[in-house]
Tab-separated table of N, CA and C in Angstrom:
chain	number	residue	atom	x	y	z
A	1	LEU	N	48.164	10.169	31.365
A	1	LEU	CA	46.771	10.517	31.490
A	1	LEU	C	46.563	11.183	32.828
A	2	LEU	N	45.949	12.341	32.821
A	2	LEU	CA	45.674	13.058	34.049
A	2	LEU	C	44.191	13.057	34.314
A	3	SER	N	43.833	12.925	35.562
A	3	SER	CA	42.413	13.008	35.904
A	3	SER	C	42.252	13.946	37.079
A	4	ASN	N	41.022	14.218	37.430
A	4	ASN	CA	40.745	15.106	38.552
A	4	ASN	C	41.177	14.504	39.884
A	5	ASN	N	41.464	13.210	39.917
A	5	ASN	CA	41.819	12.537	41.167
A	5	ASN	C	43.319	12.529	41.442
A	6	ILE	N	44.100	13.124	40.568
A	6	ILE	CA	45.551	13.084	40.711
A	6	ILE	C	46.063	14.485	40.983
A	7	ASP	N	46.874	14.623	42.040
A	7	ASP	CA	47.531	15.904	42.285
A	7	ASP	C	48.684	16.036	41.310
A	8	VAL	N	48.746	17.148	40.634
A	8	VAL	CA	49.775	17.368	39.620
A	8	VAL	C	50.610	18.567	40.006
A	9	ASP	N	51.924	18.348	40.065
A	9	ASP	CA	52.829	19.468	40.244
A	9	ASP	C	52.969	20.112	38.866
A	10	GLN	N	52.275	21.228	38.668
A	10	GLN	CA	52.211	21.824	37.345
A	10	GLN	C	53.567	22.268	36.832
A	11	SER	N	54.483	22.572	37.712
A	11	SER	CA	55.814	22.982	37.260
A	11	SER	C	56.557	21.822	36.622
A	12	SER	N	56.121	20.584	36.906
A	12	SER	CA	56.812	19.435	36.336
A	12	SER	C	56.129	18.904	35.080
A	13	LEU	N	55.057	19.574	34.611
A	13	LEU	CA	54.400	19.102	33.403
A	13	LEU	C	55.379	18.997	32.247
A	14	PHE	N	56.265	19.943	32.169
A	14	PHE	CA	57.292	19.865	31.140
A	14	PHE	C	58.561	20.476	31.694
A	15	ASP	N	59.364	19.657	32.307
A	15	ASP	CA	60.646	20.087	32.840
A	15	ASP	C	61.692	19.743	31.795
A	16	LYS	N	62.122	20.751	31.048
A	16	LYS	CA	62.978	20.460	29.900
A	16	LYS	C	64.348	19.947	30.278
A	17	ARG	N	64.701	20.026	31.547
A	17	ARG	CA	65.971	19.430	31.960
A	17	ARG	C	65.928	17.916	31.825
A	18	LYS	N	64.714	17.358	31.794
A	18	LYS	CA	64.554	15.910	31.685
A	18	LYS	C	64.603	15.420	30.244
A	19	TYR	N	64.541	16.341	29.296
A	19	TYR	CA	64.415	15.963	27.891
A	19	TYR	C	65.550	16.551	27.065
A	20	LYS	N	65.843	15.867	26.019
A	20	LYS	CA	66.734	16.421	25.010
A	20	LYS	C	66.290	15.885	23.671
A	21	LYS	N	66.562	16.625	22.651
A	21	LYS	CA	66.102	16.231	21.316
A	21	LYS	C	67.160	15.328	20.697
A	22	SER	N	67.128	14.066	21.086
A	22	SER	CA	68.117	13.141	20.566
A	22	SER	C	67.523	12.216	19.507
A	23	LEU	N	66.220	12.028	19.532
A	23	LEU	CA	65.560	11.189	18.548
A	23	LEU	C	64.645	12.052	17.682
A	24	PRO	N	64.434	11.660	16.448
A	24	PRO	CA	63.496	12.413	15.616
A	24	PRO	C	62.098	12.402	16.227
A	25	PHE	N	61.423	13.499	16.112
A	25	PHE	CA	60.068	13.653	16.645
A	25	PHE	C	59.147	13.843	15.453
A	26	PHE	N	58.323	12.837	15.171
A	26	PHE	CA	57.415	12.862	14.026
A	26	PHE	C	56.014	13.226	14.490
A	27	ALA	N	55.303	13.993	13.686
A	27	ALA	CA	53.910	14.324	13.963
A	27	ALA	C	53.103	14.105	12.685
A	28	ILE	N	51.906	13.554	12.875
A	28	ILE	CA	50.983	13.352	11.769
A	28	ILE	C	49.652	13.946	12.208
A	29	PRO	N	49.291	15.110	11.677
A	29	PRO	CA	48.016	15.707	12.081
A	29	PRO	C	46.832	14.856	11.622
A	30	THR	N	45.822	14.796	12.482
A	30	THR	CA	44.628	14.001	12.168
A	30	THR	C	43.419	14.890	11.878
A	31	THR	N	43.611	16.195	11.946
A	31	THR	CA	42.595	17.148	11.512
A	31	THR	C	43.334	18.225	10.724
A	32	ALA	N	42.609	19.038	10.033
A	32	ALA	CA	43.209	20.160	9.308
A	32	ALA	C	42.845	21.422	10.073
A	33	GLY	N	43.471	21.612	11.239
A	33	GLY	CA	43.085	22.738	12.082
A	33	GLY	C	44.212	23.418	12.802
A	34	SER	N	44.779	22.777	13.796
A	34	SER	CA	45.690	23.469	14.707
A	34	SER	C	47.069	23.746	14.102
A	35	GLY	N	47.496	22.929	13.178
A	35	GLY	CA	48.842	23.090	12.639
A	35	GLY	C	49.905	22.767	13.679
A	36	SER	N	49.557	21.956	14.681
A	36	SER	CA	50.472	21.707	15.788
A	36	SER	C	51.756	21.011	15.366
A	37	GLU	N	51.739	20.376	14.206
A	37	GLU	CA	52.970	19.747	13.718
A	37	GLU	C	54.029	20.784	13.354
A	38	ALA	N	53.631	22.048	13.316
A	38	ALA	CA	54.560	23.128	12.983
A	38	ALA	C	54.808	24.061	14.170
A	39	THR	N	54.355	23.658	15.352
A	39	THR	CA	54.477	24.544	16.509
A	39	THR	C	55.235	23.893	17.651
A	40	GLN	N	55.568	24.737	18.607
A	40	GLN	CA	56.269	24.290	19.808
A	40	GLN	C	55.364	24.396	21.037
A	41	PHE	N	54.075	24.158	20.841
A	41	PHE	CA	53.100	24.329	21.906
A	41	PHE	C	52.435	23.018	22.267
A	42	ALA	N	52.055	22.902	23.504
A	42	ALA	CA	51.211	21.808	23.985
A	42	ALA	C	50.235	22.413	24.975
A	43	VAL	N	49.071	21.821	25.049
A	43	VAL	CA	48.015	22.296	25.951
A	43	VAL	C	47.499	21.112	26.743
A	44	ILE	N	47.265	21.337	28.011
A	44	ILE	CA	46.655	20.324	28.849
A	44	ILE	C	45.655	21.014	29.762
A	45	TYR	N	44.504	20.399	29.931
A	45	TYR	CA	43.493	20.932	30.844
A	45	TYR	C	43.547	20.104	32.130
A	46	ILE	N	43.639	20.787	33.252
A	46	ILE	CA	43.608	20.153	34.561
A	46	ILE	C	42.495	20.823	35.361
A	47	ASP	N	41.523	20.019	35.755
A	47	ASP	CA	40.369	20.539	36.494
A	47	ASP	C	39.713	21.705	35.756
A	48	GLY	N	39.625	21.598	34.433
A	48	GLY	CA	38.971	22.620	33.634
A	48	GLY	C	39.800	23.864	33.388
A	49	ILE	N	41.032	23.869	33.842
A	49	ILE	CA	41.912	25.026	33.661
A	49	ILE	C	42.959	24.685	32.604
A	50	LYS	N	43.089	25.553	31.625
A	50	LYS	CA	44.023	25.345	30.526
A	50	LYS	C	45.434	25.722	30.967
A	51	HIS	N	46.363	24.829	30.680
A	51	HIS	CA	47.774	25.080	30.943
A	51	HIS	C	48.516	24.922	29.618
A	52	SER	N	49.296	25.921	29.269
A	52	SER	CA	50.040	25.903	28.011
A	52	SER	C	51.509	25.690	28.270
A	53	ILE	N	52.110	24.947	27.393
A	53	ILE	CA	53.558	24.739	27.424
A	53	ILE	C	54.086	25.245	26.101
A	54	ASP	N	55.131	26.060	26.154
A	54	ASP	CA	55.719	26.672	24.966
A	54	ASP	C	57.222	26.421	25.050
A	55	ASP	N	57.685	25.470	24.255
A	55	ASP	CA	59.105	25.145	24.290
A	55	ASP	C	59.539	24.544	22.963
A	56	GLU	N	60.662	24.963	22.470
A	56	GLU	CA	61.189	24.497	21.188
A	56	GLU	C	61.295	22.965	21.144
A	57	LEU	N	61.518	22.324	22.276
A	57	LEU	CA	61.621	20.866	22.283
A	57	LEU	C	60.318	20.187	21.852
A	58	LEU	N	59.217	20.903	21.912
A	58	LEU	CA	57.929	20.325	21.552
A	58	LEU	C	57.624	20.414	20.055
A	59	ARG	N	58.425	21.163	19.323
A	59	ARG	CA	58.173	21.267	17.882
A	59	ARG	C	58.740	20.042	17.178
A	60	PRO	N	57.900	19.307	16.458
A	60	PRO	CA	58.369	18.106	15.767
A	60	PRO	C	59.478	18.413	14.773
A	61	SER	N	60.417	17.488	14.665
A	61	SER	CA	61.501	17.649	13.694
A	61	SER	C	61.059	17.204	12.308
A	62	HIS	N	60.035	16.364	12.249
A	62	HIS	CA	59.505	15.859	10.985
A	62	HIS	C	57.993	15.789	11.089
A	63	TYR	N	57.339	15.902	9.953
A	63	TYR	CA	55.889	15.776	9.945
A	63	TYR	C	55.463	15.132	8.633
A	64	ILE	N	54.292	14.535	8.692
A	64	ILE	CA	53.701	13.928	7.500
A	64	ILE	C	52.305	14.502	7.368
A	65	LEU	N	52.040	15.153	6.256
A	65	LEU	CA	50.708	15.671	5.961
A	65	LEU	C	50.039	14.677	5.013
A	66	ASP	N	49.258	13.792	5.565
A	66	ASP	CA	48.621	12.736	4.796
A	66	ASP	C	47.123	12.986	4.708
A	67	PRO	N	46.626	13.420	3.557
A	67	PRO	CA	45.198	13.714	3.441
A	67	PRO	C	44.303	12.496	3.618
A	68	LEU	N	44.859	11.300	3.535
A	68	LEU	CA	44.033	10.102	3.732
A	68	LEU	C	43.479	10.021	5.157
A	69	VAL	N	44.162	10.641	6.129
A	69	VAL	CA	43.637	10.600	7.501
A	69	VAL	C	42.368	11.429	7.639
A	70	LEU	N	42.130	12.319	6.676
A	70	LEU	CA	40.924	13.155	6.711
A	70	LEU	C	39.750	12.525	5.961
A	71	GLU	N	39.983	11.356	5.374
A	71	GLU	CA	38.987	10.748	4.505
A	71	GLU	C	37.628	10.549	5.172
A	72	LYS	N	37.608	10.086	6.399
A	72	LYS	CA	36.336	9.782	7.068
A	72	LYS	C	36.039	10.719	8.228
A	73	ILE	N	36.687	11.833	8.244
A	73	ILE	CA	36.499	12.790	9.337
A	73	ILE	C	35.096	13.429	9.229
A	74	PRO	N	34.378	13.552	10.349
A	74	PRO	CA	33.028	14.138	10.291
A	74	PRO	C	33.038	15.589	9.808
A	75	GLN	N	31.957	15.979	9.159
A	75	GLN	CA	31.853	17.339	8.612
A	75	GLN	C	32.061	18.399	9.693
A	76	ARG	N	31.505	18.193	10.882
A	76	ARG	CA	31.621	19.215	11.919
A	76	ARG	C	33.092	19.412	12.328
A	77	ILE	N	33.892	18.347	12.284
A	77	ILE	CA	35.323	18.460	12.614
A	77	ILE	C	36.043	19.215	11.497
A	78	ILE	N	35.691	18.932	10.253
A	78	ILE	CA	36.262	19.686	9.123
A	78	ILE	C	35.965	21.171	9.311
A	79	ALA	N	34.712	21.493	9.627
A	79	ALA	CA	34.311	22.900	9.778
A	79	ALA	C	35.034	23.548	10.952
A	80	HIS	N	35.003	22.921	12.115
A	80	HIS	CA	35.603	23.527	13.308
A	80	HIS	C	37.121	23.618	13.193
A	81	SER	N	37.735	22.598	12.626
A	81	SER	CA	39.191	22.637	12.435
A	81	SER	C	39.582	23.723	11.446
A	82	GLY	N	38.817	23.827	10.364
A	82	GLY	CA	39.086	24.880	9.377
A	82	GLY	C	38.917	26.269	9.966
A	83	LEU	N	37.906	26.444	10.816
A	83	LEU	CA	37.716	27.743	11.469
A	83	LEU	C	38.880	28.054	12.415
A	84	ASP	N	39.381	27.034	13.102
A	84	ASP	CA	40.532	27.243	13.987
A	84	ASP	C	41.739	27.724	13.173
A	85	ALA	N	42.008	27.064	12.067
A	85	ALA	CA	43.138	27.457	11.212
A	85	ALA	C	42.939	28.869	10.666
A	86	LEU	N	41.716	29.186	10.270
A	86	LEU	CA	41.440	30.534	9.758
A	86	LEU	C	41.673	31.580	10.848
A	87	CYS	N	41.150	31.322	12.029
A	87	CYS	CA	41.317	32.283	13.129
A	87	CYS	C	42.785	32.452	13.509
A	88	GLN	N	43.521	31.344	13.563
A	88	GLN	CA	44.959	31.456	13.848
A	88	GLN	C	45.661	32.302	12.801
A	89	SER	N	45.287	32.120	11.560
A	89	SER	CA	45.922	32.870	10.474
A	89	SER	C	45.628	34.359	10.588
A	90	ILE	N	44.379	34.694	10.862
A	90	ILE	CA	44.010	36.104	11.009
A	90	ILE	C	44.726	36.709	12.206
A	91	GLU	N	44.705	35.997	13.334
A	91	GLU	CA	45.383	36.497	14.534
A	91	GLU	C	46.876	36.710	14.287
A	92	SER	N	47.486	35.756	13.621
A	92	SER	CA	48.910	35.878	13.345
A	92	SER	C	49.202	37.084	12.455
A	93	HIS	N	48.329	37.318	11.495
A	93	HIS	CA	48.568	38.421	10.564
A	93	HIS	C	48.491	39.781	11.257
A	94	TRP	N	47.577	39.935	12.203
A	94	TRP	CA	47.410	41.250	12.854
A	94	TRP	C	48.203	41.384	14.153
A	95	SER	N	48.848	40.304	14.586
A	95	SER	CA	49.573	40.320	15.854
A	95	SER	C	50.664	41.394	15.878
A	96	VAL	N	50.897	41.945	17.051
A	96	VAL	CA	52.003	42.894	17.197
A	96	VAL	C	53.347	42.196	17.001
A	97	LYS	N	53.366	40.878	17.077
A	97	LYS	CA	54.595	40.106	16.861
A	97	LYS	C	54.756	39.667	15.405
A	98	ALA	N	53.819	40.075	14.548
A	98	ALA	CA	53.876	39.670	13.151
A	98	ALA	C	55.129	40.207	12.482
A	99	ASN	N	55.642	39.408	11.566
A	99	ASN	CA	56.762	39.849	10.734
A	99	ASN	C	56.489	39.374	9.307
A	100	ALA	N	57.393	39.636	8.414
A	100	ALA	CA	57.170	39.282	7.008
A	100	ALA	C	56.943	37.785	6.834
A	101	GLU	N	57.691	36.975	7.563
A	101	GLU	CA	57.545	35.523	7.433
A	101	GLU	C	56.190	35.041	7.964
A	102	SER	N	55.786	35.493	9.136
A	102	SER	CA	54.496	35.057	9.690
A	102	SER	C	53.345	35.544	8.826
A	103	GLN	N	53.446	36.752	8.292
A	103	GLN	CA	52.377	37.256	7.445
A	103	GLN	C	52.314	36.497	6.111
A	104	TYR	N	53.458	36.088	5.614
A	104	TYR	CA	53.478	35.260	4.396
A	104	TYR	C	52.716	33.960	4.637
A	105	PHE	N	53.059	33.261	5.733
A	105	PHE	CA	52.389	31.995	6.046
A	105	PHE	C	50.902	32.209	6.320
A	106	SER	N	50.566	33.271	7.026
A	106	SER	CA	49.149	33.501	7.339
A	106	SER	C	48.352	33.812	6.072
A	107	ARG	N	48.927	34.583	5.157
A	107	ARG	CA	48.215	34.864	3.908
A	107	ARG	C	48.020	33.598	3.070
A	108	LEU	N	49.044	32.735	3.029
A	108	LEU	CA	48.893	31.462	2.317
A	108	LEU	C	47.747	30.652	2.916
A	109	ALA	N	47.733	30.565	4.241
A	109	ALA	CA	46.700	29.799	4.920
A	109	ALA	C	45.317	30.384	4.667
A	110	ILE	N	45.175	31.687	4.833
A	110	ILE	CA	43.873	32.338	4.625
A	110	ILE	C	43.366	32.087	3.207
A	111	SER	N	44.232	32.216	2.248
A	111	SER	CA	43.846	32.006	0.850
A	111	SER	C	43.386	30.561	0.621
A	112	LEU	N	44.150	29.599	1.112
A	112	LEU	CA	43.780	28.198	0.938
A	112	LEU	C	42.473	27.859	1.656
A	113	ILE	N	42.296	28.396	2.844
A	113	ILE	CA	41.068	28.131	3.596
A	113	ILE	C	39.873	28.741	2.875
A	114	TRP	N	40.027	29.979	2.465
A	114	TRP	CA	38.934	30.678	1.777
A	114	TRP	C	38.478	29.907	0.534
A	115	GLU	N	39.450	29.365	-0.188
A	115	GLU	CA	39.152	28.675	-1.442
A	115	GLU	C	38.671	27.232	-1.252
A	116	ASN	N	38.929	26.633	-0.075
A	116	ASN	CA	38.711	25.192	0.043
A	116	ASN	C	37.845	24.720	1.202
A	117	LEU	N	37.548	25.556	2.166
A	117	LEU	CA	36.828	25.070	3.350
A	117	LEU	C	35.447	24.493	2.989
A	118	MET	N	34.681	25.196	2.197
A	118	MET	CA	33.342	24.703	1.850
A	118	MET	C	33.422	23.411	1.043
A	119	GLU	N	34.383	23.313	0.130
A	119	GLU	CA	34.529	22.082	-0.657
A	119	GLU	C	35.013	20.932	0.225
A	120	ALA	N	35.889	21.224	1.185
A	120	ALA	CA	36.336	20.187	2.122
A	120	ALA	C	35.159	19.716	2.972
A	121	PHE	N	34.339	20.658	3.402
A	121	PHE	CA	33.134	20.335	4.169
A	121	PHE	C	32.208	19.436	3.356
A	122	SER	N	32.176	19.649	2.060
A	122	SER	CA	31.341	18.835	1.161
A	122	SER	C	31.970	17.477	0.875
A	123	GLY	N	33.195	17.259	1.356
A	123	GLY	CA	33.829	15.949	1.223
A	123	GLY	C	34.800	15.785	0.093
A	124	LYS	N	35.148	16.855	-0.610
A	124	LYS	CA	36.055	16.723	-1.749
A	124	LYS	C	37.491	16.482	-1.260
A	125	PRO	N	38.077	15.337	-1.647
A	125	PRO	CA	39.404	14.964	-1.147
A	125	PRO	C	40.498	15.987	-1.448
A	126	ASP	N	40.485	16.560	-2.644
A	126	ASP	CA	41.516	17.543	-2.999
A	126	ASP	C	41.432	18.771	-2.092
A	127	ALA	N	40.217	19.196	-1.783
A	127	ALA	CA	40.028	20.352	-0.910
A	127	ALA	C	40.480	20.027	0.517
A	128	LYS	N	40.249	18.795	0.964
A	128	LYS	CA	40.716	18.389	2.295
A	128	LYS	C	42.246	18.422	2.357
A	129	ALA	N	42.893	17.974	1.287
A	129	ALA	CA	44.361	18.009	1.232
A	129	ALA	C	44.869	19.448	1.298
A	130	LYS	N	44.198	20.346	0.610
A	130	LYS	CA	44.598	21.761	0.645
A	130	LYS	C	44.337	22.368	2.016
A	131	MET	N	43.292	21.924	2.706
A	131	MET	CA	43.029	22.401	4.067
A	131	MET	C	44.116	21.920	5.034
A	132	LEU	N	44.640	20.731	4.793
A	132	LEU	CA	45.732	20.222	5.609
A	132	LEU	C	46.972	21.113	5.443
A	133	SER	N	47.248	21.521	4.214
A	133	SER	CA	48.352	22.453	3.966
A	133	SER	C	48.085	23.809	4.598
A	134	ALA	N	46.840	24.267	4.489
A	134	ALA	CA	46.473	25.561	5.077
A	134	ALA	C	46.692	25.551	6.583
A	135	ALA	N	46.258	24.480	7.237
A	135	ALA	CA	46.441	24.378	8.689
A	135	ALA	C	47.923	24.368	9.055
A	136	HIS	N	48.720	23.712	8.232
A	136	HIS	CA	50.165	23.686	8.469
A	136	HIS	C	50.751	25.103	8.384
A	137	TYR	N	50.364	25.842	7.355
A	137	TYR	CA	50.842	27.228	7.243
A	137	TYR	C	50.349	28.087	8.411
A	138	ALA	N	49.110	27.860	8.835
A	138	ALA	CA	48.592	28.595	9.994
A	138	ALA	C	49.424	28.277	11.234
A	139	GLY	N	49.786	27.009	11.392
A	139	GLY	CA	50.648	26.622	12.516
A	139	GLY	C	52.007	27.288	12.445
A	140	LYS	N	52.595	27.338	11.256
A	140	LYS	CA	53.895	28.002	11.099
A	140	LYS	C	53.794	29.488	11.462
A	141	ALA	N	52.693	30.114	11.059
A	141	ALA	CA	52.510	31.535	11.364
A	141	ALA	C	52.321	31.758	12.855
A	142	ILE	N	51.467	30.966	13.479
A	142	ILE	CA	51.157	31.168	14.889
A	142	ILE	C	52.336	30.781	15.768
A	143	ASN	N	53.203	29.900	15.280
A	143	ASN	CA	54.405	29.555	16.035
A	143	ASN	C	55.327	30.767	16.183
A	144	ILE	N	55.273	31.659	15.215
A	144	ILE	CA	56.097	32.872	15.268
A	144	ILE	C	55.444	33.926	16.162
A	145	THR	N	54.146	34.118	16.001
A	145	THR	CA	53.488	35.261	16.655
A	145	THR	C	52.791	34.951	17.969
A	146	ARG	N	52.399	33.707	18.156
A	146	ARG	CA	51.556	33.278	19.284
A	146	ARG	C	50.114	33.737	19.030
A	147	THR	N	49.195	33.209	19.797
A	147	THR	CA	47.794	33.593	19.628
A	147	THR	C	47.541	34.950	20.281
A	148	THR	N	46.374	35.516	19.994
A	148	THR	CA	46.010	36.830	20.527
A	148	THR	C	44.706	36.704	21.316
A	149	ALA	N	44.109	37.813	21.644
A	149	ALA	CA	42.927	37.862	22.515
A	149	ALA	C	41.775	36.952	22.078
A	150	PRO	N	41.415	36.871	20.796
A	150	PRO	CA	40.280	36.003	20.449
A	150	PRO	C	40.469	34.550	20.901
A	151	HIS	N	41.680	34.040	20.819
A	151	HIS	CA	41.917	32.676	21.300
A	151	HIS	C	41.731	32.629	22.819
A	152	ALA	N	42.285	33.581	23.521
A	152	ALA	CA	42.162	33.597	24.984
A	152	ALA	C	40.703	33.700	25.422
A	153	ILE	N	39.943	34.523	24.725
A	153	ILE	CA	38.532	34.701	25.053
A	153	ILE	C	37.742	33.421	24.792
A	154	SER	N	38.182	32.619	23.839
A	154	SER	CA	37.424	31.430	23.449
A	154	SER	C	37.549	30.265	24.428
A	155	TYR	N	38.612	30.207	25.221
A	155	TYR	CA	38.853	29.029	26.052
A	155	TYR	C	37.719	28.723	27.030
A	156	PRO	N	37.113	29.707	27.686
A	156	PRO	CA	35.985	29.361	28.568
A	156	PRO	C	34.795	28.749	27.818
A	157	PHE	N	34.569	29.145	26.563
A	157	PHE	CA	33.495	28.527	25.781
A	157	PHE	C	33.730	27.024	25.678
A	158	THR	N	34.997	26.643	25.520
A	158	THR	CA	35.331	25.233	25.402
A	158	THR	C	35.318	24.536	26.759
A	159	SER	N	36.043	25.093	27.720
A	159	SER	CA	36.188	24.391	28.996
A	159	SER	C	34.919	24.392	29.831
A	160	ILE	N	34.121	25.452	29.781
A	160	ILE	CA	32.910	25.528	30.596
A	160	ILE	C	31.687	24.977	29.863
A	161	TYR	N	31.551	25.346	28.589
A	161	TYR	CA	30.335	25.006	27.854
A	161	TYR	C	30.493	23.879	26.840
A	162	GLY	N	31.705	23.384	26.651
A	162	GLY	CA	31.919	22.268	25.750
A	162	GLY	C	31.837	22.597	24.271
A	163	VAL	N	31.924	23.889	23.929
A	163	VAL	CA	31.913	24.291	22.519
A	163	VAL	C	33.258	23.879	21.918
A	164	GLU	N	33.219	23.212	20.784
A	164	GLU	CA	34.473	22.777	20.169
A	164	GLU	C	35.359	23.975	19.867
A	165	HIS	N	36.666	23.770	20.023
A	165	HIS	CA	37.625	24.874	20.000
A	165	HIS	C	37.507	25.767	18.772
A	166	GLY	N	37.525	25.196	17.580
A	166	GLY	CA	37.452	26.016	16.355
A	166	GLY	C	36.177	26.840	16.287
A	167	HIS	N	35.089	26.246	16.712
A	167	HIS	CA	33.812	26.965	16.752
A	167	HIS	C	33.897	28.101	17.781
A	168	ALA	N	34.444	27.790	18.956
A	168	ALA	CA	34.546	28.796	20.034
A	168	ALA	C	35.410	29.979	19.611
A	169	VAL	N	36.542	29.722	19.006
A	169	VAL	CA	37.423	30.821	18.633
A	169	VAL	C	36.829	31.639	17.492
A	170	SER	N	36.051	30.989	16.634
A	170	SER	CA	35.413	31.747	15.555
A	170	SER	C	34.330	32.693	16.108
A	171	LEU	N	33.755	32.355	17.238
A	171	LEU	CA	32.762	33.226	17.868
A	171	LEU	C	33.405	34.479	18.448
A	172	SER	N	34.640	34.353	18.879
A	172	SER	CA	35.311	35.498	19.498
A	172	SER	C	36.167	36.259	18.507
């Protein structure tokens, strides 16, 4: 846990010489948004400044997509998480780093989100399960291409004004 009262050597946030992938790394997403269970990224905010870590060691070796974790999730989280996944998918598709594989995953995600976001927002369990898959595909796509300008533009909305991430990125 980091707070504003602790001096942090940012270069040591993730010193991969200290780590090795010797044990399985499991991830269970609790929203249908970031797709982080399929990525090698981590984000930490220190004094309101976003710091990103991008390293293969951070990508989970195993994941569980359990729609039951979405059962009691608030509607606004469903909406904002779904918008985050949609934006990641669009960004991945148009990225200069896009390739056939990333575009395949992004198209799958976009299609699932388009067909299921409103029903998931309305609380339909099957639609929430499909949104979880969509977010996973969005994560797989963005892991290949990385985010683009709309994501970068959105971070001050979150860090300065407290706008939830998916909402902020959808604005940009």
